[in-house]
PDB file of C-alpha atoms and ligand atoms in Angstrom:
ATOM      1  CA  MET A  24      -3.069 -15.035 -66.894  1.00  0.00           C
ATOM      2  CA  PRO A  25      -3.723 -16.106 -70.470  1.00  0.00           C
ATOM      3  CA  GLY A  26      -3.483 -13.793 -73.416  1.00  0.00           C
ATOM      4  CA  PRO A  27      -0.808 -11.401 -74.612  1.00  0.00           C
ATOM      5  CA  ARG A  28       1.012 -11.272 -71.282  1.00  0.00           C
ATOM      6  CA  THR A  29       1.762 -14.994 -71.442  1.00  0.00           C
ATOM      7  CA  ALA A  30       2.912 -14.698 -75.014  1.00  0.00           C
ATOM      8  CA  ALA A  31       5.180 -11.798 -74.097  1.00  0.00           C
ATOM      9  CA  CYS A  32       6.707 -13.739 -71.235  1.00  0.00           C
ATOM     10  CA  GLN A  33       7.336 -16.774 -73.392  1.00  0.00           C
ATOM     11  CA  ASN A  34       8.851 -14.645 -76.088  1.00  0.00           C
ATOM     12  CA  ASP A  35      11.008 -13.019 -73.471  1.00  0.00           C
ATOM     13  CA  ARG A  36      12.510 -16.360 -72.555  1.00  0.00           C
ATOM     14  CA  VAL A  37      13.408 -17.419 -76.072  1.00  0.00           C
ATOM     15  CA  THR A  38      16.704 -16.110 -77.287  1.00  0.00           C
ATOM     16  CA  PHE A  39      18.314 -18.807 -79.404  1.00  0.00           C
ATOM     17  CA  GLN A  40      16.770 -19.785 -82.675  1.00  0.00           C
ATOM     18  CA  GLY A  41      17.768 -22.846 -84.623  1.00  0.00           C
ATOM     19  CA  SER A  42      17.697 -26.506 -83.775  1.00  0.00           C
ATOM     20  CA  GLY A  43      19.870 -29.526 -83.350  1.00  0.00           C
ATOM     21  CA  SER A  44      23.074 -30.102 -81.472  1.00  0.00           C
ATOM     22  CA  ILE A  45      25.384 -27.268 -80.500  1.00  0.00           C
ATOM     23  CA  ASP A  46      28.787 -27.858 -82.013  1.00  0.00           C
ATOM     24  CA  THR A  47      31.804 -26.576 -80.165  1.00  0.00           C
ATOM     25  CA  GLY A  48      34.804 -28.311 -78.723  1.00  0.00           C
ATOM     26  CA  ASN A  49      35.653 -25.409 -76.430  1.00  0.00           C
ATOM     27  CA  VAL A  50      33.214 -26.005 -73.568  1.00  0.00           C
ATOM     28  CA  SER A  51      33.692 -28.748 -71.013  1.00  0.00           C
ATOM     29  CA  GLY A  52      32.571 -29.862 -67.584  1.00  0.00           C
ATOM     30  CA  GLY A  53      35.075 -29.494 -64.793  1.00  0.00           C
ATOM     31  CA  GLY A  54      35.616 -29.469 -61.098  1.00  0.00           C
ATOM     32  CA  GLY A  55      34.190 -31.780 -58.510  1.00  0.00           C
ATOM     33  CA  GLY A  56      37.257 -31.676 -56.280  1.00  0.00           C
ATOM     34  CA  GLY A  57      37.088 -30.044 -52.885  1.00  0.00           C
ATOM     35  CA  VAL A  58      39.010 -26.821 -52.408  1.00  0.00           C
ATOM     36  CA  GLY A  59      41.648 -27.486 -49.798  1.00  0.00           C
ATOM     37  CA  ARG A  60      41.400 -24.262 -47.868  1.00  0.00           C
ATOM     38  CA  ILE A  61      38.515 -21.993 -48.585  1.00  0.00           C
ATOM     39  CA  ALA A  62      38.939 -18.440 -47.407  1.00  0.00           C
ATOM     40  CA  LEU A  63      35.320 -18.166 -46.439  1.00  0.00           C
ATOM     41  CA  GLY A  64      33.533 -17.908 -43.152  1.00  0.00           C
ATOM     42  CA  GLY A  65      29.805 -17.882 -42.826  1.00  0.00           C
ATOM     43  CA  GLY A  66      27.249 -16.093 -44.946  1.00  0.00           C
ATOM     44  CA  ALA A  67      28.892 -12.698 -44.629  1.00  0.00           C
ATOM     45  CA  GLY A  68      32.241 -14.038 -45.773  1.00  0.00           C
ATOM     46  CA  LEU A  69      30.573 -15.636 -48.734  1.00  0.00           C
ATOM     47  CA  ILE A  70      29.110 -12.349 -49.875  1.00  0.00           C
ATOM     48  CA  ILE A  71      32.397 -10.492 -49.466  1.00  0.00           C
ATOM     49  CA  THR A  72      34.223 -13.043 -51.571  1.00  0.00           C
ATOM     50  CA  ILE A  73      31.634 -12.887 -54.303  1.00  0.00           C
ATOM     51  CA  VAL A  74      31.766  -9.119 -54.279  1.00  0.00           C
ATOM     52  CA  ALA A  75      35.517  -9.130 -54.585  1.00  0.00           C
ATOM     53  CA  LEU A  76      35.481 -11.525 -57.481  1.00  0.00           C
ATOM     54  CA  LEU A  77      32.123 -10.961 -59.048  1.00  0.00           C
ATOM     55  CA  PHE A  78      32.805 -11.167 -62.738  1.00  0.00           C
ATOM     56  CA  GLY A  79      36.444 -10.868 -61.768  1.00  0.00           C
ATOM     57  CA  VAL A  80      39.469 -12.184 -63.465  1.00  0.00           C
ATOM     58  CA  ASN A  81      41.691 -13.992 -61.039  1.00  0.00           C
ATOM     59  CA  PRO A  82      40.589 -16.079 -58.073  1.00  0.00           C
ATOM     60  CA  GLY A  83      44.219 -16.836 -57.273  1.00  0.00           C
ATOM     61  CA  GLU A  84      44.702 -13.281 -56.029  1.00  0.00           C
ATOM     62  CA  LEU A  85      42.116 -13.829 -53.345  1.00  0.00           C
ATOM     63  CA  LEU A  86      42.102 -17.525 -52.754  1.00  0.00           C
ATOM     64  CA  GLY A  87      45.831 -18.101 -53.024  1.00  0.00           C
ATOM     65  CA  SER A  88      47.258 -21.100 -54.757  1.00  0.00           C
ATOM     66  CA  GLN A  89      45.367 -23.774 -52.910  1.00  0.00           C
ATOM     67  CA  ALA A  90      45.780 -27.308 -54.054  1.00  0.00           C
ATOM     68  CA  PRO A  91      42.412 -28.926 -54.593  1.00  0.00           C
ATOM     69  CA  GLN A  92      41.930 -32.051 -52.507  1.00  0.00           C
ATOM     70  CA  GLN A  93      41.201 -35.304 -54.153  1.00  0.00           C
ATOM     71  CA  GLY A  94      37.482 -35.305 -54.677  1.00  0.00           C
ATOM     72  CA  THR A  95      34.779 -36.942 -56.657  1.00  0.00           C
ATOM     73  CA  SER A  96      34.681 -36.014 -60.305  1.00  0.00           C
ATOM     74  CA  SER A  97      31.074 -37.100 -60.646  1.00  0.00           C
ATOM     75  CA  GLY A  98      29.977 -33.457 -60.836  1.00  0.00           C
ATOM     76  CA  ALA A  99      32.236 -32.873 -63.816  1.00  0.00           C
ATOM     77  CA  ALA A 100      31.049 -36.059 -65.520  1.00  0.00           C
ATOM     78  CA  GLU A 101      27.403 -35.103 -65.040  1.00  0.00           C
ATOM     79  CA  ILE A 102      27.967 -31.640 -66.452  1.00  0.00           C
ATOM     80  CA  GLN A 103      29.901 -33.079 -69.378  1.00  0.00           C
ATOM     81  CA  GLN A 104      27.061 -35.489 -70.087  1.00  0.00           C
ATOM     82  CA  GLN A 105      24.588 -32.641 -70.088  1.00  0.00           C
ATOM     83  CA  LEU A 106      26.843 -30.527 -72.308  1.00  0.00           C
ATOM     84  CA  ASP A 107      27.127 -33.371 -74.809  1.00  0.00           C
ATOM     85  CA  SER A 108      23.346 -33.582 -75.110  1.00  0.00           C
ATOM     86  CA  CYS A 109      22.714 -29.833 -75.508  1.00  0.00           C
ATOM     87  CA  THR A 110      20.629 -28.634 -78.427  1.00  0.00           C
ATOM     88  CA  TRP A 111      19.718 -25.088 -79.481  1.00  0.00           C
ATOM     89  CA  GLU A 112      16.202 -25.733 -78.236  1.00  0.00           C
ATOM     90  CA  MET A 113      17.562 -26.751 -74.833  1.00  0.00           C
ATOM     91  CA  ALA A 114      19.612 -23.562 -74.694  1.00  0.00           C
ATOM     92  CA  ASN A 115      16.358 -21.691 -74.090  1.00  0.00           C
ATOM     93  CA  GLU A 116      15.486 -23.833 -71.064  1.00  0.00           C
ATOM     94  CA  ASN A 117      18.665 -25.106 -69.476  1.00  0.00           C
ATOM     95  CA  THR A 118      21.383 -22.927 -67.985  1.00  0.00           C
ATOM     96  CA  ILE A 119      24.284 -25.227 -68.850  1.00  0.00           C
ATOM     97  CA  CYS A 120      23.155 -25.444 -72.477  1.00  0.00           C
ATOM     98  CA  ARG A 121      22.523 -21.688 -72.511  1.00  0.00           C
ATOM     99  CA  ILE A 122      26.117 -21.010 -71.466  1.00  0.00           C
ATOM    100  CA  LYS A 123      27.370 -23.377 -74.175  1.00  0.00           C
ATOM    101  CA  ALA A 124      25.179 -21.804 -76.859  1.00  0.00           C
ATOM    102  CA  THR A 125      26.233 -18.319 -75.816  1.00  0.00           C
ATOM    103  CA  THR A 126      29.904 -19.194 -76.286  1.00  0.00           C
ATOM    104  CA  VAL A 127      29.175 -20.286 -79.868  1.00  0.00           C
ATOM    105  CA  SER A 128      27.448 -16.981 -80.570  1.00  0.00           C
ATOM    106  CA  LEU A 129      30.293 -15.063 -78.915  1.00  0.00           C
ATOM    107  CA  ASP A 130      32.924 -16.889 -80.959  1.00  0.00           C
ATOM    108  CA  GLU A 131      30.978 -16.140 -84.115  1.00  0.00           C
ATOM    109  CA  VAL A 132      30.616 -12.448 -83.349  1.00  0.00           C
ATOM    110  CA  TRP A 133      34.173 -11.894 -82.134  1.00  0.00           C
ATOM    111  CA  SER A 134      35.781 -13.790 -85.007  1.00  0.00           C
ATOM    112  CA  GLU A 135      33.957 -11.359 -87.317  1.00  0.00           C
ATOM    113  CA  LEU A 136      34.945  -8.274 -85.346  1.00  0.00           C
ATOM    114  CA  MET A 137      38.507  -9.090 -84.404  1.00  0.00           C
ATOM    115  CA  PRO A 138      41.179 -10.205 -86.856  1.00  0.00           C
ATOM    116  CA  GLY A 139      43.225 -13.031 -85.396  1.00  0.00           C
ATOM    117  CA  TYR A 140      40.595 -13.847 -82.774  1.00  0.00           C
ATOM    118  CA  GLN A 141      41.367 -16.998 -80.828  1.00  0.00           C
ATOM    119  CA  PRO A 142      38.425 -18.456 -78.886  1.00  0.00           C
ATOM    120  CA  PRO A 143      38.850 -19.060 -75.174  1.00  0.00           C
ATOM    121  CA  LYS A 144      38.006 -22.286 -73.413  1.00  0.00           C
ATOM    122  CA  THR A 145      34.994 -22.440 -71.142  1.00  0.00           C
ATOM    123  CA  VAL A 146      34.638 -24.721 -68.123  1.00  0.00           C
ATOM    124  CA  ILE A 147      31.320 -25.234 -66.401  1.00  0.00           C
ATOM    125  CA  PHE A 148      31.824 -26.645 -62.945  1.00  0.00           C
ATOM    126  CA  ALA A 149      30.025 -27.522 -59.745  1.00  0.00           C
ATOM    127  CA  ASP A 150      31.347 -26.785 -56.246  1.00  0.00           C
ATOM    128  CA  SER A 151      35.015 -26.218 -56.989  1.00  0.00           C
ATOM    129  CA  VAL A 152      37.566 -26.318 -59.742  1.00  0.00           C
ATOM    130  CA  ASP A 153      41.315 -26.143 -60.213  1.00  0.00           C
ATOM    131  CA  THR A 154      42.366 -23.464 -62.709  1.00  0.00           C
ATOM    132  CA  GLY A 155      45.478 -21.872 -64.159  1.00  0.00           C
ATOM    133  CA  CYS A 156      44.823 -19.066 -61.643  1.00  0.00           C
ATOM    134  CA  GLY A 157      44.472 -21.285 -58.576  1.00  0.00           C
ATOM    135  CA  ALA A 158      41.589 -23.185 -57.068  1.00  0.00           C
ATOM    136  CA  ALA A 159      38.127 -21.665 -57.067  1.00  0.00           C
ATOM    137  CA  SER A 160      34.847 -22.557 -55.457  1.00  0.00           C
ATOM    138  CA  ALA A 161      31.273 -21.831 -56.402  1.00  0.00           C
ATOM    139  CA  ALA A 162      31.501 -18.786 -54.112  1.00  0.00           C
ATOM    140  CA  THR A 163      34.042 -17.259 -56.495  1.00  0.00           C
ATOM    141  CA  GLY A 164      31.343 -16.447 -59.010  1.00  0.00           C
ATOM    142  CA  PRO A 165      32.018 -16.463 -62.754  1.00  0.00           C
ATOM    143  CA  PHE A 166      35.521 -15.442 -63.708  1.00  0.00           C
ATOM    144  CA  TYR A 167      38.052 -15.468 -66.510  1.00  0.00           C
ATOM    145  CA  CYS A 168      41.566 -16.761 -65.961  1.00  0.00           C
ATOM    146  CA  PRO A 169      44.094 -15.174 -68.339  1.00  0.00           C
ATOM    147  CA  ALA A 170      46.758 -17.767 -67.536  1.00  0.00           C
ATOM    148  CA  ASP A 171      44.765 -20.550 -69.175  1.00  0.00           C
ATOM    149  CA  SER A 172      42.513 -18.363 -71.384  1.00  0.00           C
ATOM    150  CA  THR A 173      39.458 -19.974 -69.832  1.00  0.00           C
ATOM    151  CA  ALA A 174      36.131 -18.659 -68.565  1.00  0.00           C
ATOM    152  CA  TYR A 175      34.706 -20.507 -65.560  1.00  0.00           C
ATOM    153  CA  PHE A 176      31.048 -20.732 -64.593  1.00  0.00           C
ATOM    154  CA  ASP A 177      29.262 -22.476 -61.759  1.00  0.00           C
ATOM    155  CA  PRO A 178      25.587 -22.399 -62.814  1.00  0.00           C
ATOM    156  CA  SER A 179      24.489 -22.093 -59.171  1.00  0.00           C
ATOM    157  CA  PHE A 180      25.794 -18.517 -59.349  1.00  0.00           C
ATOM    158  CA  PHE A 181      22.684 -17.483 -61.243  1.00  0.00           C
ATOM    159  CA  THR A 182      20.540 -18.288 -58.202  1.00  0.00           C
ATOM    160  CA  GLN A 183      22.823 -16.082 -56.129  1.00  0.00           C
ATOM    161  CA  LEU A 184      22.611 -13.337 -58.736  1.00  0.00           C
ATOM    162  CA  ARG A 185      18.819 -13.351 -58.556  1.00  0.00           C
ATOM    163  CA  ARG A 186      18.991 -13.058 -54.754  1.00  0.00           C
ATOM    164  CA  MET A 187      21.170  -9.992 -55.248  1.00  0.00           C
ATOM    165  CA  GLY A 188      18.477  -8.383 -57.374  1.00  0.00           C
ATOM    166  CA  GLY A 189      19.675  -9.498 -60.792  1.00  0.00           C
ATOM    167  CA  SER A 190      17.356 -10.933 -63.397  1.00  0.00           C
ATOM    168  CA  ASP A 191      17.260 -14.627 -64.204  1.00  0.00           C
ATOM    169  CA  GLY A 192      16.092 -13.845 -67.729  1.00  0.00           C
ATOM    170  CA  PRO A 193      18.054 -15.583 -70.478  1.00  0.00           C
ATOM    171  CA  LEU A 194      19.708 -12.481 -71.911  1.00  0.00           C
ATOM    172  CA  ALA A 195      20.787 -11.447 -68.413  1.00  0.00           C
ATOM    173  CA  GLN A 196      22.549 -14.785 -68.031  1.00  0.00           C
ATOM    174  CA  GLU A 197      24.041 -14.469 -71.499  1.00  0.00           C
ATOM    175  CA  TYR A 198      25.349 -11.032 -70.513  1.00  0.00           C
ATOM    176  CA  VAL A 199      27.323 -12.677 -67.697  1.00  0.00           C
ATOM    177  CA  VAL A 200      28.928 -15.061 -70.194  1.00  0.00           C
ATOM    178  CA  ALA A 201      29.573 -12.215 -72.631  1.00  0.00           C
ATOM    179  CA  HIS A 202      31.181 -10.143 -69.855  1.00  0.00           C
ATOM    180  CA  GLU A 203      33.670 -12.935 -69.127  1.00  0.00           C
ATOM    181  CA  TYR A 204      34.379 -13.196 -72.849  1.00  0.00           C
ATOM    182  CA  GLY A 205      35.011  -9.467 -72.699  1.00  0.00           C
ATOM    183  CA  HIS A 206      37.892 -10.244 -70.357  1.00  0.00           C
ATOM    184  CA  HIS A 207      39.191 -12.721 -72.916  1.00  0.00           C
ATOM    185  CA  ILE A 208      39.105 -10.028 -75.595  1.00  0.00           C
ATOM    186  CA  GLN A 209      40.998  -7.793 -73.169  1.00  0.00           C
ATOM    187  CA  ASN A 210      43.545 -10.552 -72.681  1.00  0.00           C
ATOM    188  CA  LEU A 211      44.076 -10.608 -76.446  1.00  0.00           C
ATOM    189  CA  THR A 212      44.274  -6.805 -76.805  1.00  0.00           C
ATOM    190  CA  GLY A 213      46.473  -6.251 -73.772  1.00  0.00           C
ATOM    191  CA  ALA A 214      43.844  -4.146 -71.972  1.00  0.00           C
ATOM    192  CA  LEU A 215      43.648  -6.684 -69.172  1.00  0.00           C
ATOM    193  CA  ALA A 216      47.360  -6.474 -68.403  1.00  0.00           C
ATOM    194  CA  LYS A 217      47.240  -2.681 -68.705  1.00  0.00           C
ATOM    195  CA  GLY A 218      44.330  -2.490 -66.275  1.00  0.00           C
ATOM    196  CA  GLN A 219      46.054  -4.752 -63.796  1.00  0.00           C
ATOM    197  CA  ARG A 220      49.048  -2.411 -63.791  1.00  0.00           C
ATOM    198  CA  MET A 221      46.768   0.566 -63.076  1.00  0.00           C
ATOM    199  CA  GLY A 222      45.502  -0.479 -59.685  1.00  0.00           C
ATOM    200  CA  SER A 223      42.743  -2.609 -58.292  1.00  0.00           C
ATOM    201  CA  GLN A 224      40.602  -0.130 -56.350  1.00  0.00           C
ATOM    202  CA  GLY A 225      39.116   3.301 -56.763  1.00  0.00           C
ATOM    203  CA  PRO A 226      36.689   5.000 -59.143  1.00  0.00           C
ATOM    204  CA  ARG A 227      39.299   5.457 -61.889  1.00  0.00           C
ATOM    205  CA  SER A 228      41.366   2.374 -61.127  1.00  0.00           C
ATOM    206  CA  GLY A 229      42.508  -0.070 -63.736  1.00  0.00           C
ATOM    207  CA  SER A 230      40.123  -2.624 -62.294  1.00  0.00           C
ATOM    208  CA  VAL A 231      37.067  -0.414 -62.756  1.00  0.00           C
ATOM    209  CA  ARG A 232      38.178   0.454 -66.310  1.00  0.00           C
ATOM    210  CA  VAL A 233      38.654  -3.235 -67.125  1.00  0.00           C
ATOM    211  CA  GLU A 234      35.273  -4.222 -65.711  1.00  0.00           C
ATOM    212  CA  LEU A 235      33.339  -1.422 -67.415  1.00  0.00           C
ATOM    213  CA  GLN A 236      35.059  -2.239 -70.690  1.00  0.00           C
ATOM    214  CA  ALA A 237      34.006  -5.884 -70.303  1.00  0.00           C
ATOM    215  CA  ASP A 238      30.406  -4.709 -69.821  1.00  0.00           C
ATOM    216  CA  CYS A 239      30.723  -2.588 -72.960  1.00  0.00           C
ATOM    217  CA  LEU A 240      32.150  -5.510 -74.940  1.00  0.00           C
ATOM    218  CA  ALA A 241      29.213  -7.630 -73.738  1.00  0.00           C
ATOM    219  CA  GLY A 242      26.952  -4.954 -75.202  1.00  0.00           C
ATOM    220  CA  VAL A 243      28.868  -5.081 -78.490  1.00  0.00           C
ATOM    221  CA  TRP A 244      28.205  -8.825 -78.629  1.00  0.00           C
ATOM    222  CA  ALA A 245      24.478  -8.314 -77.978  1.00  0.00           C
ATOM    223  CA  TYR A 246      24.302  -5.756 -80.810  1.00  0.00           C
ATOM    224  CA  HIS A 247      25.671  -8.272 -83.320  1.00  0.00           C
ATOM    225  CA  ALA A 248      24.228 -11.487 -81.883  1.00  0.00           C
ATOM    226  CA  ASP A 249      20.718 -10.963 -83.291  1.00  0.00           C
ATOM    227  CA  ASN A 250      21.864  -9.243 -86.459  1.00  0.00           C
ATOM    228  CA  GLY A 251      21.800 -10.723 -89.962  1.00  0.00           C
ATOM    229  CA  PRO A 252      20.134 -13.707 -91.616  1.00  0.00           C
ATOM    230  CA  ASP A 253      22.258 -16.297 -89.814  1.00  0.00           C
ATOM    231  CA  ALA A 254      21.966 -14.714 -86.367  1.00  0.00           C
ATOM    232  CA  LEU A 255      21.933 -17.260 -83.585  1.00  0.00           C
ATOM    233  CA  LEU A 256      19.788 -15.040 -81.386  1.00  0.00           C
ATOM    234  CA  ALA A 257      16.220 -14.090 -82.120  1.00  0.00           C
ATOM    235  CA  PRO A 258      15.684 -10.323 -82.191  1.00  0.00           C
ATOM    236  CA  ILE A 259      16.437  -8.956 -78.732  1.00  0.00           C
ATOM    237  CA  SER A 260      13.450  -7.337 -77.039  1.00  0.00           C
ATOM    238  CA  GLU A 261      13.313  -4.203 -74.920  1.00  0.00           C
ATOM    239  CA  GLN A 262      12.362  -6.395 -71.978  1.00  0.00           C
ATOM    240  CA  GLN A 263      15.461  -8.486 -72.435  1.00  0.00           C
ATOM    241  CA  ILE A 264      17.667  -5.407 -72.477  1.00  0.00           C
ATOM    242  CA  SER A 265      15.908  -4.249 -69.313  1.00  0.00           C
ATOM    243  CA  SER A 266      16.797  -7.561 -67.683  1.00  0.00           C
ATOM    244  CA  VAL A 267      20.456  -6.953 -68.507  1.00  0.00           C
ATOM    245  CA  ILE A 268      20.338  -3.404 -67.144  1.00  0.00           C
ATOM    246  CA  GLN A 269      18.667  -4.682 -63.972  1.00  0.00           C
ATOM    247  CA  THR A 270      21.459  -7.224 -63.561  1.00  0.00           C
ATOM    248  CA  ALA A 271      24.253  -4.761 -64.318  1.00  0.00           C
ATOM    249  CA  LYS A 272      22.822  -2.413 -61.682  1.00  0.00           C
ATOM    250  CA  ALA A 273      22.418  -5.202 -59.123  1.00  0.00           C
ATOM    251  CA  ILE A 274      26.132  -5.886 -59.253  1.00  0.00           C
ATOM    252  CA  GLY A 275      27.317  -2.283 -59.213  1.00  0.00           C
ATOM    253  CA  ASP A 276      29.770  -1.616 -56.394  1.00  0.00           C
ATOM    254  CA  ASP A 277      27.487   1.011 -54.819  1.00  0.00           C
ATOM    255  CA  THR A 278      24.479  -1.320 -54.962  1.00  0.00           C
ATOM    256  CA  ILE A 279      26.404  -4.075 -53.248  1.00  0.00           C
ATOM    257  CA  GLN A 280      28.059  -1.818 -50.678  1.00  0.00           C
ATOM    258  CA  GLY A 281      24.853   0.032 -49.929  1.00  0.00           C
ATOM    259  CA  PRO A 282      24.377   3.552 -48.532  1.00  0.00           C
ATOM    260  CA  GLY A 283      27.641   5.298 -47.777  1.00  0.00           C
ATOM    261  CA  SER A 284      29.488   3.323 -50.434  1.00  0.00           C
ATOM    262  CA  ASN A 285      32.983   4.771 -50.795  1.00  0.00           C
ATOM    263  CA  PRO A 286      34.165   5.022 -54.426  1.00  0.00           C
ATOM    264  CA  GLU A 287      37.751   4.555 -53.242  1.00  0.00           C
ATOM    265  CA  GLY A 288      36.839   0.931 -52.605  1.00  0.00           C
ATOM    266  CA  TRP A 289      35.200   0.310 -55.965  1.00  0.00           C
ATOM    267  CA  THR A 290      36.544  -2.458 -58.185  1.00  0.00           C
ATOM    268  CA  HIS A 291      33.856  -2.872 -60.862  1.00  0.00           C
ATOM    269  CA  GLY A 292      32.119   0.482 -61.130  1.00  0.00           C
ATOM    270  CA  SER A 293      28.777   1.779 -59.926  1.00  0.00           C
ATOM    271  CA  ALA A 294      25.350   0.553 -60.990  1.00  0.00           C
ATOM    272  CA  THR A 295      24.930   3.570 -63.249  1.00  0.00           C
ATOM    273  CA  GLN A 296      28.352   3.096 -64.818  1.00  0.00           C
ATOM    274  CA  ARG A 297      27.869  -0.599 -65.501  1.00  0.00           C
ATOM    275  CA  ALA A 298      24.508  -0.023 -67.159  1.00  0.00           C
ATOM    276  CA  LYS A 299      25.932   2.942 -69.086  1.00  0.00           C
ATOM    277  CA  TRP A 300      28.864   1.037 -70.569  1.00  0.00           C
ATOM    278  CA  PHE A 301      26.774  -1.966 -71.523  1.00  0.00           C
ATOM    279  CA  GLY A 302      24.521   0.522 -73.305  1.00  0.00           C
ATOM    280  CA  ILE A 303      27.425   2.181 -75.143  1.00  0.00           C
ATOM    281  CA  GLY A 304      28.444  -1.204 -76.526  1.00  0.00           C
ATOM    282  CA  TYR A 305      24.912  -2.291 -77.301  1.00  0.00           C
ATOM    283  CA  ARG A 306      23.881   0.879 -79.096  1.00  0.00           C
ATOM    284  CA  SER A 307      27.046   1.222 -81.181  1.00  0.00           C
ATOM    285  CA  GLY A 308      28.099  -2.387 -81.786  1.00  0.00           C
ATOM    286  CA  ASP A 309      31.592  -0.918 -82.039  1.00  0.00           C
ATOM    287  CA  PRO A 310      34.345  -2.239 -79.757  1.00  0.00           C
ATOM    288  CA  ASN A 311      36.333   0.958 -80.386  1.00  0.00           C
ATOM    289  CA  ARG A 312      33.672   2.822 -78.421  1.00  0.00           C
ATOM    290  CA  CYS A 313      34.574   0.728 -75.384  1.00  0.00           C
ATOM    291  CA  ASP A 314      37.855   2.520 -74.620  1.00  0.00           C
ATOM    292  CA  THR A 315      37.364   3.046 -70.900  1.00  0.00           C
ATOM    293  CA  PHE A 316      41.063   3.849 -70.631  1.00  0.00           C
ATOM    294  CA  ALA A 317      40.738   6.934 -72.821  1.00  0.00           C
ATOM    295  CA  THR A 318      38.306   8.854 -70.598  1.00  0.00           C
ATOM    296  CA  ASN A 319      37.866   9.855 -67.003  1.00  0.00           C
ATOM    297  CA  ASP A 320      34.164  10.313 -67.623  1.00  0.00           C
ATOM    298  CA  LEU A 321      33.379   6.759 -66.650  1.00  0.00           C
TER     299      LEU A 321
HETATM  300 ZN1   ZN B 423      34.668  -8.844 -64.856  1.00  0.00          ZN
END
């Protein structure tokens, strides 16, 4: 359909403004080796693993310390080639470039907000990758490894996310990157270690507090990312925020577990909680509002 609807949709897909190459030395292509022993069965096993690690922090806990087999590194080389050619314009069309551009925006925002901020590394991989937290496969989903201060993304995850009911809108994908950066912030503040000491399951577990805080910190990024004359993001639209909320709800523990979901098994928080904490960060722009450890009203 021509007319305003088309214009709205196009506008909805544009997030980065600016032009030319994207300068950062912190994003690289990785992986390409085969994971020696993948703890996955068929389709059902795949889903369970993604659920356990979705936006998680440590594949080694689940996958063990598997040594990657010797494999082709052509995947890594291809991704690196694509990363090297990324421009800001391409970041609105291409997922790999979008991840790269988002990290630049995140580094800019967090270096403003956090004294002593040290940027993480980001690795974009295909199929499998060896990390400081053990070997991971595409089925791991995006994760942050505190041992090597690196966020890992397999772009094929975004197809999986859409199948789970998430949005494939650009801001929804950027939210995933910002969530993993949230774990990096938590690594710097000590919240990650604190959460890991407070248990990995249950509605008030350390894991749920860590994950909801990462959603909140992603919201804080979004608040600042389109703010000011040098903002890297064009003004965020209501539709784009809706796409993030849709995604946050799609990956809530109760959404994934379905009817009869038992909160005692939660690791990331419910759909409502995930959307709520992203909103707290997005509306306030204040990381101090993201203290999920200071309340039981999660
Ligand atoms: Zn997470």
